[in-house]
mmCIF file with all atom_site columns, C-alpha atoms and ligand atoms in Angstrom:
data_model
loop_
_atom_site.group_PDB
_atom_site.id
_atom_site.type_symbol
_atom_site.label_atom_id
_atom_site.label_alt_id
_atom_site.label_comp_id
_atom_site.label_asym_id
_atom_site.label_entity_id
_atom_site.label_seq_id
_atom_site.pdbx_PDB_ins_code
_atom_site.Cartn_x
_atom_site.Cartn_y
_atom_site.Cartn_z
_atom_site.occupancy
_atom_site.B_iso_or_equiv
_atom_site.pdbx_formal_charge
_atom_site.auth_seq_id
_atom_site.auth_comp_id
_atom_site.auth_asym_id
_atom_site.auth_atom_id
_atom_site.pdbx_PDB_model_num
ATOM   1   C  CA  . UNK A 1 1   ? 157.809 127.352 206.933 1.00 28.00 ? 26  UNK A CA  1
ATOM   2   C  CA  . UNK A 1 2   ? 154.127 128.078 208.088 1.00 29.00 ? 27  UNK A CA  1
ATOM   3   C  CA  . UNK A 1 3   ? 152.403 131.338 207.956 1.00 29.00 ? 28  UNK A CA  1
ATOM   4   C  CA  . UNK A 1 4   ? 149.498 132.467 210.607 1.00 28.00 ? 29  UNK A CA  1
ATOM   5   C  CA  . UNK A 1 5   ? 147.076 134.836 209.996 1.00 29.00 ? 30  UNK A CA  1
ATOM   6   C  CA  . UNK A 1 6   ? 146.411 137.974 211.030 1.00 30.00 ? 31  UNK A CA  1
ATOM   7   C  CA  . UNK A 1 7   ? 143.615 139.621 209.215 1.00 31.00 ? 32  UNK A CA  1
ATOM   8   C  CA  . UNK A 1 8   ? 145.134 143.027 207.524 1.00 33.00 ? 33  UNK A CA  1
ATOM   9   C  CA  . UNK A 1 9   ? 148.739 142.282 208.330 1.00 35.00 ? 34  UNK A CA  1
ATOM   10  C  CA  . UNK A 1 10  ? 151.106 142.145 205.732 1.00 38.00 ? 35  UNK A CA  1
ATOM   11  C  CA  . UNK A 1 11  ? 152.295 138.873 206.760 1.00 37.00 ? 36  UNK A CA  1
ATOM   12  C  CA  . UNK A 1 12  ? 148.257 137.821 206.373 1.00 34.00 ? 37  UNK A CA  1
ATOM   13  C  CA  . UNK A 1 13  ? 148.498 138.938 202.820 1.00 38.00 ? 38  UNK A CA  1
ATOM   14  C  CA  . UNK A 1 14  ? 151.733 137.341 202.221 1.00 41.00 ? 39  UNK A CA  1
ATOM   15  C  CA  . UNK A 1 15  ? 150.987 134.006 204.177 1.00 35.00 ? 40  UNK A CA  1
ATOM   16  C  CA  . UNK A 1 16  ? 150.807 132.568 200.594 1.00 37.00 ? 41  UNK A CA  1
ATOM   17  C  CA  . UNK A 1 17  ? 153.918 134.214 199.527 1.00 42.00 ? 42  UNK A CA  1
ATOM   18  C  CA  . UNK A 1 18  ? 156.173 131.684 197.655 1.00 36.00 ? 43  UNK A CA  1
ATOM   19  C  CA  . UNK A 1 19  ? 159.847 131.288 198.314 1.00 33.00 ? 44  UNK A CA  1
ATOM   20  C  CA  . UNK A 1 20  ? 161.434 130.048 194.924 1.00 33.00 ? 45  UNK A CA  1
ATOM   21  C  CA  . UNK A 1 21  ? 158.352 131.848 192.769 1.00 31.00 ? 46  UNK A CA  1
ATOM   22  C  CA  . UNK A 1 22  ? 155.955 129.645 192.349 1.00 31.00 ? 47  UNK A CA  1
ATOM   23  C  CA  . UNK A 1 23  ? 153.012 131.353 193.913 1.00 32.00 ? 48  UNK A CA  1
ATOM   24  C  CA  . UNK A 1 24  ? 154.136 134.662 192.583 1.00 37.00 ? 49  UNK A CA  1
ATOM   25  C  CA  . UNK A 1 25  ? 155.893 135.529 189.424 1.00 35.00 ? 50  UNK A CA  1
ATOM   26  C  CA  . UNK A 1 26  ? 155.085 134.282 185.927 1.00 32.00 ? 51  UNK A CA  1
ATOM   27  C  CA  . UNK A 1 27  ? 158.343 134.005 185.087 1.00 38.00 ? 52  UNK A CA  1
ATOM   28  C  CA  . UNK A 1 28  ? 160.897 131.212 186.162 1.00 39.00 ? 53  UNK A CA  1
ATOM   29  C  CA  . UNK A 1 29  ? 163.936 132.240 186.798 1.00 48.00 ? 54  UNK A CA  1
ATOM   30  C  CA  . UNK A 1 30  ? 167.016 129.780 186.391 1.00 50.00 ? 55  UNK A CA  1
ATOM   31  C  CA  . UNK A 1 31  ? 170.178 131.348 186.977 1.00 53.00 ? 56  UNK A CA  1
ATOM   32  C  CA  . UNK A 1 32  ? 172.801 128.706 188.665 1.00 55.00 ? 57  UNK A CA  1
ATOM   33  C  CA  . UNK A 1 33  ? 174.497 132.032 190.489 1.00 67.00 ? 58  UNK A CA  1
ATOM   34  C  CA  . UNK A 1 34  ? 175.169 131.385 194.019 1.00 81.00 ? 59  UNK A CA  1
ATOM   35  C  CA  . UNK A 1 35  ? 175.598 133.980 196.977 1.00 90.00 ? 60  UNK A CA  1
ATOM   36  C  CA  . UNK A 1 36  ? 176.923 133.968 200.616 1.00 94.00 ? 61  UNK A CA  1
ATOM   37  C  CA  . UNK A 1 37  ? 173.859 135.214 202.139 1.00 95.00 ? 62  UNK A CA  1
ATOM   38  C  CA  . UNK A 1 38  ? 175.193 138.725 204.155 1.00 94.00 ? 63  UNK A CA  1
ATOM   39  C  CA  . UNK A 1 39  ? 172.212 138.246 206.554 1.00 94.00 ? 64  UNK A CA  1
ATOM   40  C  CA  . UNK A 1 40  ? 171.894 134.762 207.262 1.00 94.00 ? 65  UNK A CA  1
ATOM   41  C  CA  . UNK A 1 41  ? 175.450 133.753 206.013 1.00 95.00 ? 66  UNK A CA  1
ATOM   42  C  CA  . UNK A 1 42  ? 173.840 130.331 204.163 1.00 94.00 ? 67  UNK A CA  1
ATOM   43  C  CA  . UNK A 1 43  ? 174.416 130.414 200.441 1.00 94.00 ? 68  UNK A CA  1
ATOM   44  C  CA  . UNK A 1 44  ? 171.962 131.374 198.161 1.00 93.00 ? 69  UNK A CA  1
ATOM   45  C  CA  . UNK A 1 45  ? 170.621 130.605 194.795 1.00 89.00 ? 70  UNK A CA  1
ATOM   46  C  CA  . UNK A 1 46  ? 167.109 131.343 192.789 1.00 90.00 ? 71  UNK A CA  1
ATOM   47  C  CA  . UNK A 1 47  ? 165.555 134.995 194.593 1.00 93.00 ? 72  UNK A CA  1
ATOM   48  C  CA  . UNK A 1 48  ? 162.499 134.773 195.391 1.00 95.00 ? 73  UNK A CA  1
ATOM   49  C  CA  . UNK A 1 49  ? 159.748 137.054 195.006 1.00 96.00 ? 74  UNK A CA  1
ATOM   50  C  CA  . UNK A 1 50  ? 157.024 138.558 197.730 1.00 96.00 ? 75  UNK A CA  1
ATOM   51  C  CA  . UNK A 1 51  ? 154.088 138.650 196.849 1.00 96.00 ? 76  UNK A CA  1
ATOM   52  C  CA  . UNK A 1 52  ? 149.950 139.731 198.285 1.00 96.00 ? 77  UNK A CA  1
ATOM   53  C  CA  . UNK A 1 53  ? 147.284 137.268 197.873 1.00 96.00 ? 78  UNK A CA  1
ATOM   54  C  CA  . UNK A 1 54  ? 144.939 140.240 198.271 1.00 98.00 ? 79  UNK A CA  1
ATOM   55  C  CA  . UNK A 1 55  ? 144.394 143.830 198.240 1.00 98.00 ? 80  UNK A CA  1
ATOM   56  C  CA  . UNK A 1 56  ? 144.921 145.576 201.259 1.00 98.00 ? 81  UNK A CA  1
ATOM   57  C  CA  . UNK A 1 57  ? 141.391 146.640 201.187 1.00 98.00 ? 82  UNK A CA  1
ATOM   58  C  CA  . UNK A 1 58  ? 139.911 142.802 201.062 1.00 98.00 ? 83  UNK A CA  1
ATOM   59  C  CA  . UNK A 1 59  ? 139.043 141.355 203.318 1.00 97.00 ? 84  UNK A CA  1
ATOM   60  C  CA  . UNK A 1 60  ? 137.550 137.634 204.748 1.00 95.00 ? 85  UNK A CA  1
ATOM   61  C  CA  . UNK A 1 61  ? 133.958 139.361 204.713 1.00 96.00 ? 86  UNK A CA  1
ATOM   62  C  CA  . UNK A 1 62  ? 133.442 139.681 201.069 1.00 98.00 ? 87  UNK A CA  1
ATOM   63  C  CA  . UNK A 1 63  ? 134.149 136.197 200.411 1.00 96.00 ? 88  UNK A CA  1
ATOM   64  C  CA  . UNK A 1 64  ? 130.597 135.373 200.247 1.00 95.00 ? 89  UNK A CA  1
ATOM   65  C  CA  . UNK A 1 65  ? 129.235 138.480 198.941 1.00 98.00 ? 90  UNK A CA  1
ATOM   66  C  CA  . UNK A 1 66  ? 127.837 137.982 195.184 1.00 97.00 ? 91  UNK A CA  1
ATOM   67  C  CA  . UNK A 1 67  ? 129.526 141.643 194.339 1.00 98.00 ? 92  UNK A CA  1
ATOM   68  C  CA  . UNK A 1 68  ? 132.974 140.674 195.496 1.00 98.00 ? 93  UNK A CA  1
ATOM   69  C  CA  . UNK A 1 69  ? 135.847 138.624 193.668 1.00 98.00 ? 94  UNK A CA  1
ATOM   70  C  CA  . UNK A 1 70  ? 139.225 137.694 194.209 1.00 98.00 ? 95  UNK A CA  1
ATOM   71  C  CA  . UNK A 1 71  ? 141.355 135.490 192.003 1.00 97.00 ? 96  UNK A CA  1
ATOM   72  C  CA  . UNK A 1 72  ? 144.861 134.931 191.639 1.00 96.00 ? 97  UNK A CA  1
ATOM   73  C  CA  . UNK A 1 73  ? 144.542 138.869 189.184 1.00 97.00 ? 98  UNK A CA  1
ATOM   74  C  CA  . UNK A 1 74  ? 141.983 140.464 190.151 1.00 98.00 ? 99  UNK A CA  1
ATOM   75  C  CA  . UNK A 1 75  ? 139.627 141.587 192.486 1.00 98.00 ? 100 UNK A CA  1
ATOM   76  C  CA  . UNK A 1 76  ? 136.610 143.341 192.969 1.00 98.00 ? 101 UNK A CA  1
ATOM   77  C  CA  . UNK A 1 77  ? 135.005 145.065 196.595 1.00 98.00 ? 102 UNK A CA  1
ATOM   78  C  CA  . UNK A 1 78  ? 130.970 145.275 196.497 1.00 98.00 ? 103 UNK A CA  1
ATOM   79  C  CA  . UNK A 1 79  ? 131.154 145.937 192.588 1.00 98.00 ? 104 UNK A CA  1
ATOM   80  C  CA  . UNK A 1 80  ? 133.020 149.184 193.298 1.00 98.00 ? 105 UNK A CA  1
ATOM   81  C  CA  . UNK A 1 81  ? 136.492 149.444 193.718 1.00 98.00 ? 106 UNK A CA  1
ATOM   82  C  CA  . UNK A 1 82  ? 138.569 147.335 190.874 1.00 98.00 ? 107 UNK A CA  1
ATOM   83  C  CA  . UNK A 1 83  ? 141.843 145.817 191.781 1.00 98.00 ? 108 UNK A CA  1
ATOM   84  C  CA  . UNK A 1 84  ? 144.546 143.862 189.109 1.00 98.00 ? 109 UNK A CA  1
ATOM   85  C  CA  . UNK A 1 85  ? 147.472 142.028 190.506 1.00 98.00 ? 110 UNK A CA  1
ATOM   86  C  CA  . UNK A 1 86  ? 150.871 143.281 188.741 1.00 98.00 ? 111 UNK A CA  1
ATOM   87  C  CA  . UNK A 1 87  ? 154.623 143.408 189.532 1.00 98.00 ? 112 UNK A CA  1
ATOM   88  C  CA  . UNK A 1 88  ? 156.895 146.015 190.956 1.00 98.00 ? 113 UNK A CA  1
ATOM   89  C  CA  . UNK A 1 89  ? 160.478 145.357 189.662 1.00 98.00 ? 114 UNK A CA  1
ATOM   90  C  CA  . UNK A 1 90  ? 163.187 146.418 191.365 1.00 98.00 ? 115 UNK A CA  1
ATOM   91  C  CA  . UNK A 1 91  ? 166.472 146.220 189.270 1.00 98.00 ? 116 UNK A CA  1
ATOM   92  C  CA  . UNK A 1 92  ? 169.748 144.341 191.071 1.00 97.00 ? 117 UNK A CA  1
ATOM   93  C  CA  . UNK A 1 93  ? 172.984 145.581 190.614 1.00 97.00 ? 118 UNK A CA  1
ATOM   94  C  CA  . UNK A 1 94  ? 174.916 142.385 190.760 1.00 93.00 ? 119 UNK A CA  1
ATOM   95  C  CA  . UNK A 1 95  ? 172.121 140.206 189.810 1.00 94.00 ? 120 UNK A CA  1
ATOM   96  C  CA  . UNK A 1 96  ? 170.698 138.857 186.252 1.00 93.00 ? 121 UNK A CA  1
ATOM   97  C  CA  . UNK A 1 97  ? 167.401 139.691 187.341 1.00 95.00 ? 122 UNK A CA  1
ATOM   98  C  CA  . UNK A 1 98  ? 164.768 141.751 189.354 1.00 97.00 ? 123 UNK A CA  1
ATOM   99  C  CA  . UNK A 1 99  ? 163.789 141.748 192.599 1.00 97.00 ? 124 UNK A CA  1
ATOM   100 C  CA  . UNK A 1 100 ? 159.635 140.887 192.391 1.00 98.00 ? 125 UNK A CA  1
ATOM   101 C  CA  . UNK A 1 101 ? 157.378 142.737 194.801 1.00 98.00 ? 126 UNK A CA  1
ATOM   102 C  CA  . UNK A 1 102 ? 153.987 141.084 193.694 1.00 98.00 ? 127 UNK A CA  1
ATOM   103 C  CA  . UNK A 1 103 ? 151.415 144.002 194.952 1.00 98.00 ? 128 UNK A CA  1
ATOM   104 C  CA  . UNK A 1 104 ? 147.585 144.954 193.609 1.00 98.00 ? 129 UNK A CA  1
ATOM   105 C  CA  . UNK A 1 105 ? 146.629 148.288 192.534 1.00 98.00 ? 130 UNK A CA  1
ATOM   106 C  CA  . UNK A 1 106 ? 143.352 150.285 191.649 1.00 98.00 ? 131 UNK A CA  1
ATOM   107 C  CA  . UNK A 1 107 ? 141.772 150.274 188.438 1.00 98.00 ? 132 UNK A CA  1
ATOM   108 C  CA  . UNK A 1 108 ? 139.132 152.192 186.929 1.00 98.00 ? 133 UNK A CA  1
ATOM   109 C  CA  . UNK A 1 109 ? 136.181 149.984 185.888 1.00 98.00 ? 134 UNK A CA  1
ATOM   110 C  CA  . UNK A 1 110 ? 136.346 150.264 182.473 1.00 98.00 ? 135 UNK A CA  1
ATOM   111 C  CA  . UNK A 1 111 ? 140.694 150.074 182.353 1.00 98.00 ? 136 UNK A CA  1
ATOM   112 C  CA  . UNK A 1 112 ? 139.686 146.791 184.900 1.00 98.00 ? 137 UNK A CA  1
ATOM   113 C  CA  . UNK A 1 113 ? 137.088 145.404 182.431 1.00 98.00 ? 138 UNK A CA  1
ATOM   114 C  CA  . UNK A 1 114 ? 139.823 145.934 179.344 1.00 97.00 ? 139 UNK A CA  1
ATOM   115 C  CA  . UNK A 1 115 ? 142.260 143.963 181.164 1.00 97.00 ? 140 UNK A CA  1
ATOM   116 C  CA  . UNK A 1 116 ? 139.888 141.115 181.770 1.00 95.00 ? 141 UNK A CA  1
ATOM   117 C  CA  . UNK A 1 117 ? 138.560 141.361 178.291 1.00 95.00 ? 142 UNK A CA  1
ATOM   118 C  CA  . UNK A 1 118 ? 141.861 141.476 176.565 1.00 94.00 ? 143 UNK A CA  1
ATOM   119 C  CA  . UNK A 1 119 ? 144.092 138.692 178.764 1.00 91.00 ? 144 UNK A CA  1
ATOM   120 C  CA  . UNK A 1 120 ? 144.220 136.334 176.335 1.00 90.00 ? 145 UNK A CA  1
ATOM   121 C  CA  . UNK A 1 121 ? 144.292 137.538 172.860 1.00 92.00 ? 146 UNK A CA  1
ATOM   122 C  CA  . UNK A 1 122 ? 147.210 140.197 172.797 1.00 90.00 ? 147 UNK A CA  1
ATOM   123 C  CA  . UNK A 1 123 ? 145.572 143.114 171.880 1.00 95.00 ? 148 UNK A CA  1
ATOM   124 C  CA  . UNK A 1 124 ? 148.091 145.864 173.794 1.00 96.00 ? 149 UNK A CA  1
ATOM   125 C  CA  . UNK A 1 125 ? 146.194 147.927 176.248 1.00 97.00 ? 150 UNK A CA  1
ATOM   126 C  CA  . UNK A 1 126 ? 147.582 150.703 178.918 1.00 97.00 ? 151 UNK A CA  1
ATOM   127 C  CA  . UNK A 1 127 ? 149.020 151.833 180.050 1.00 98.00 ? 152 UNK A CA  1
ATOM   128 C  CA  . UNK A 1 128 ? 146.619 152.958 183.075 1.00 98.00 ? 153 UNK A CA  1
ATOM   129 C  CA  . UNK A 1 129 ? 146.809 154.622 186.494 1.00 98.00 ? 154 UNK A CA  1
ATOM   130 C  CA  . UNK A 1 130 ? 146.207 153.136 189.370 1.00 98.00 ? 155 UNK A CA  1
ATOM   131 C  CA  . UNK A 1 131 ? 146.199 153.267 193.063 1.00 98.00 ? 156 UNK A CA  1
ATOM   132 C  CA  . UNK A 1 132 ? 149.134 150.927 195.045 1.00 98.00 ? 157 UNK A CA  1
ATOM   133 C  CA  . UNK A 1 133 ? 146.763 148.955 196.992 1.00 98.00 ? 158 UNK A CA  1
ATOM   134 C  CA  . UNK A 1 134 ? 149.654 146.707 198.874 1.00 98.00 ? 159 UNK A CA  1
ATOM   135 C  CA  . UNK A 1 135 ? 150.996 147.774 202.264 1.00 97.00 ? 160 UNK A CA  1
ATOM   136 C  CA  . UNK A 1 136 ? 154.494 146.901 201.782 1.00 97.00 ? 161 UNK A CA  1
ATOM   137 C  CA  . UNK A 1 137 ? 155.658 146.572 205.213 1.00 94.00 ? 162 UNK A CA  1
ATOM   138 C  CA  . UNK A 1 138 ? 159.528 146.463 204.763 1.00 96.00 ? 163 UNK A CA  1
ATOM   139 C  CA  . UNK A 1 139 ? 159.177 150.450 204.146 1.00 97.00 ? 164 UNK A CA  1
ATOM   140 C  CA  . UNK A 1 140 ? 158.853 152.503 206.925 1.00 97.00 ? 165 UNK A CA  1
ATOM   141 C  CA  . UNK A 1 141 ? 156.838 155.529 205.292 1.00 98.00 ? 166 UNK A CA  1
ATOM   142 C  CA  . UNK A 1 142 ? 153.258 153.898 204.048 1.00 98.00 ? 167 UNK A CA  1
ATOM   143 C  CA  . UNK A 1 143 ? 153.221 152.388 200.643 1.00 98.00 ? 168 UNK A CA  1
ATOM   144 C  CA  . UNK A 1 144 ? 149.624 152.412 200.269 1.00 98.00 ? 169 UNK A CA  1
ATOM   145 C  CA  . UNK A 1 145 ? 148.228 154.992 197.903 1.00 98.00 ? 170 UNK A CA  1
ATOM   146 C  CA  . UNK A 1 146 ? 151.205 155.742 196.051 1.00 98.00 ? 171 UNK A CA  1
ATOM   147 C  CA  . UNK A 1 147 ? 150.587 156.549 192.281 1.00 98.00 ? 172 UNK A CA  1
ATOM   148 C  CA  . UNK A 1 148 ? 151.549 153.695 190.152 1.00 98.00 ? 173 UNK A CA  1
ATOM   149 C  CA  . UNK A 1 149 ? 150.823 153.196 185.692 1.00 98.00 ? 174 UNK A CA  1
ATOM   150 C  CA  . UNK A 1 150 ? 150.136 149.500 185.180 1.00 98.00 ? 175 UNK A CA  1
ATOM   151 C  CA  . UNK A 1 151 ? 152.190 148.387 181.664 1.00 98.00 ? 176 UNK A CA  1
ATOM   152 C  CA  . UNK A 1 152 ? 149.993 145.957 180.344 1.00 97.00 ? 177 UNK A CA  1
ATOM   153 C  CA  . UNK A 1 153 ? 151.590 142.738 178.278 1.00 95.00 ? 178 UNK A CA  1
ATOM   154 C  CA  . UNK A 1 154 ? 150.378 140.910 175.095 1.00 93.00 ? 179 UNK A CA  1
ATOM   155 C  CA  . UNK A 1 155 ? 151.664 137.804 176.736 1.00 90.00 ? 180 UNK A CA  1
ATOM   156 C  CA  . UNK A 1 156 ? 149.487 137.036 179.635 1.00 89.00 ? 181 UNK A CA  1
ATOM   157 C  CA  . UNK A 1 157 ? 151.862 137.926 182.033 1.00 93.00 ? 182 UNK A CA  1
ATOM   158 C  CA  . UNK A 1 158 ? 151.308 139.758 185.197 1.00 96.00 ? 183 UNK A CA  1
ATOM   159 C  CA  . UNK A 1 159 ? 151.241 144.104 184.529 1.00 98.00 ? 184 UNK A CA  1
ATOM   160 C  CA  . UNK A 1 160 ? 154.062 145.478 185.370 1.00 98.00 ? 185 UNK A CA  1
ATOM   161 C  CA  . UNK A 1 161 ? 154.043 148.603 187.836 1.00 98.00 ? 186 UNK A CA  1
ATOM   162 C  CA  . UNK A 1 162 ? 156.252 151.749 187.734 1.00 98.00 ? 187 UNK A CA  1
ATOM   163 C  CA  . UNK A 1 163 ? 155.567 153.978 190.232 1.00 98.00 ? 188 UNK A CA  1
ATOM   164 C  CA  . UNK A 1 164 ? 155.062 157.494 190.407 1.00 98.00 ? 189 UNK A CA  1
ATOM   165 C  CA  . UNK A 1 165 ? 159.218 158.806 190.816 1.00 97.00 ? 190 UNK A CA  1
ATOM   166 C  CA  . UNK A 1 166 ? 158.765 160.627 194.154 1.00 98.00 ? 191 UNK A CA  1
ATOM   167 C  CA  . UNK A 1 167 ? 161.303 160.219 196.835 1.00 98.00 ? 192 UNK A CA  1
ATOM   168 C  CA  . UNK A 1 168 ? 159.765 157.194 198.524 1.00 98.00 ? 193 UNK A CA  1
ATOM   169 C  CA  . UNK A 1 169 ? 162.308 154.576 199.059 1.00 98.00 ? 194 UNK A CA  1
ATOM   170 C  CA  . UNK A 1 170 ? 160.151 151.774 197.130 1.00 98.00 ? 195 UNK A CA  1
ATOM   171 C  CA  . UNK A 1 171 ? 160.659 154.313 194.009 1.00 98.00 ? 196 UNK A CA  1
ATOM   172 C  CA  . UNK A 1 172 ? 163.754 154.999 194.919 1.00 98.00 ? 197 UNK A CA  1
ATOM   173 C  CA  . UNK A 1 173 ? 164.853 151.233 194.879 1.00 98.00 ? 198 UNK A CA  1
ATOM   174 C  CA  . UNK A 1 174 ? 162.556 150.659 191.547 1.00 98.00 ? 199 UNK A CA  1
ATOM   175 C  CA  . UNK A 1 175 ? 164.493 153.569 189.566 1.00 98.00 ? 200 UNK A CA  1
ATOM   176 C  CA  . UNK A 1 176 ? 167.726 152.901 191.008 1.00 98.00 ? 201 UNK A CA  1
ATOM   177 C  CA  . UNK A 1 177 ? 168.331 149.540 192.298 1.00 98.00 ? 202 UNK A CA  1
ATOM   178 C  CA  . UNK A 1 178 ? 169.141 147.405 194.898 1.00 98.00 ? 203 UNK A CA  1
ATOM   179 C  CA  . UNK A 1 179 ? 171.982 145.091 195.572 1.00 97.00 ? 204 UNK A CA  1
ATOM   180 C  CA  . UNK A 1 180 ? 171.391 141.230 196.137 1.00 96.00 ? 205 UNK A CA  1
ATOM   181 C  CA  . UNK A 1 181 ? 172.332 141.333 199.854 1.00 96.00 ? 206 UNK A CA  1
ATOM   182 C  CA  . UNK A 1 182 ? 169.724 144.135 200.167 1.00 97.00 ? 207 UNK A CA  1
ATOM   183 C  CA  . UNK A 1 183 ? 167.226 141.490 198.023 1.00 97.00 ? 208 UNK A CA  1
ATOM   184 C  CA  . UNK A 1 184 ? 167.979 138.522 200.589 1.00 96.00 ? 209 UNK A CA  1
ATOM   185 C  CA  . UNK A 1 185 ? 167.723 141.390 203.717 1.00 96.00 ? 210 UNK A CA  1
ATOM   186 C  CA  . UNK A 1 186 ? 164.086 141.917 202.167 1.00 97.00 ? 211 UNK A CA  1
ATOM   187 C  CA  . UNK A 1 187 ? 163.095 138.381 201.579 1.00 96.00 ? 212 UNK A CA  1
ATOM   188 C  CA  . UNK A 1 188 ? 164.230 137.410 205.100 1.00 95.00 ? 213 UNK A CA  1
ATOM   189 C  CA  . UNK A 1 189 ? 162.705 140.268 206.552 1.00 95.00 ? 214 UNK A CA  1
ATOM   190 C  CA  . UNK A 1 190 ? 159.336 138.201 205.725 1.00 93.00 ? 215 UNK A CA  1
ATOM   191 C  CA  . UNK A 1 191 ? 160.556 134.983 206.509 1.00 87.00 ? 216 UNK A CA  1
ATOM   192 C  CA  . UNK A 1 192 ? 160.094 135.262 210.086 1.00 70.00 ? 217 UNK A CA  1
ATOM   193 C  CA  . UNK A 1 193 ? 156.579 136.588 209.714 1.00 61.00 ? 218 UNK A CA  1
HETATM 194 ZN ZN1 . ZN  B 2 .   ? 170.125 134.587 203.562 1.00 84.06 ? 3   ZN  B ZN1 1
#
């Protein structure tokens, strides 16, 4: 499966989107569950998650600029806007486990420098506001700018991020589900991209 890019497309963001988590989600997941695939018809196992390499907002330009970063969790634009990687979950019905939308959000510089400062040694910090920073294109209506609170974990894994309960499908989904053929309709939504 390749991936082109195409600078501030989705698919750009994603082209390092893993299939089978390993790019993406701290967490392994292992369950031996298999599903006929309503969209493709192939059977299924392990769900994978989609994930952004990048805020919406980066871009190739600041690669080289001494007040930018981007890593793997965070990122930083010309020493002013603060970014954290973190997790939407959306809960399957007939599934073991979430759905994993990996996305970036704002953070205020001091809630950003916390994070960094605190990784490691589980001290609990958060929960903090943020700006969704991820165009998730699957949604019709915009998902960038919605107001998220990052939960922050003691275990070095990724925040996770609830979203502000409006009536935007993406909240929708992550307060009341999805079911695993609507998962595999998602994931293969970005397969072709
Ligand atoms: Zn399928």
């Amino acid at each position: 499966m390749s991936f082109r890019f195409r600078p501030k497309s989705f698919a750009a963001l994603f082209s390092s989107f893993a299939l089978a988590g390993s790019g993406c989600s701290t967490t392994t997941k292992t369950p031996n569950m298999s599903f006929i695939c309503a969209t493709c018809g192939e059977e299924h196992h392990d769900l994978p998650a989609i994930a952004s390499a990048a805020p919406f907002q980066w871009s190739s330009e600041y690669a080289n600029d001494t007040n930018s970063l981007l890593t793997s969790d965070l990122c930083i634009i010309e020493s002013r806007d603060y970014f954290i990687r973190g997790v939407i979950q959306i809960p399957i019905h007939d599934y073991e486990h979430t759905f994993d939308w990996g996305v970036w959000v704002t953070q205020k510089k001091e809630n950003f420098e916390l994070y960094r400062e605190h990784f490691n040694d589980g001290v609990q910090i958060g929960p903090f506001f943020g700006w969704l920073s991820t165009k998730i294109d699957y949604y019709a209506e915009d998902t960038l700018n919605l107001k998220t609170r990052a939960h922050f974990s003691t275990n070095r894994t990724r925040p996770l991020i609830e979203l502000e309960p409006t009536d935007h499908l993406l909240a929708i989904h992550q307060r009341e589900g999805i079911t695993l053929a609507e998962a595999w309709k998602i994931v293969h939504s970005y397969d072709k991209k």
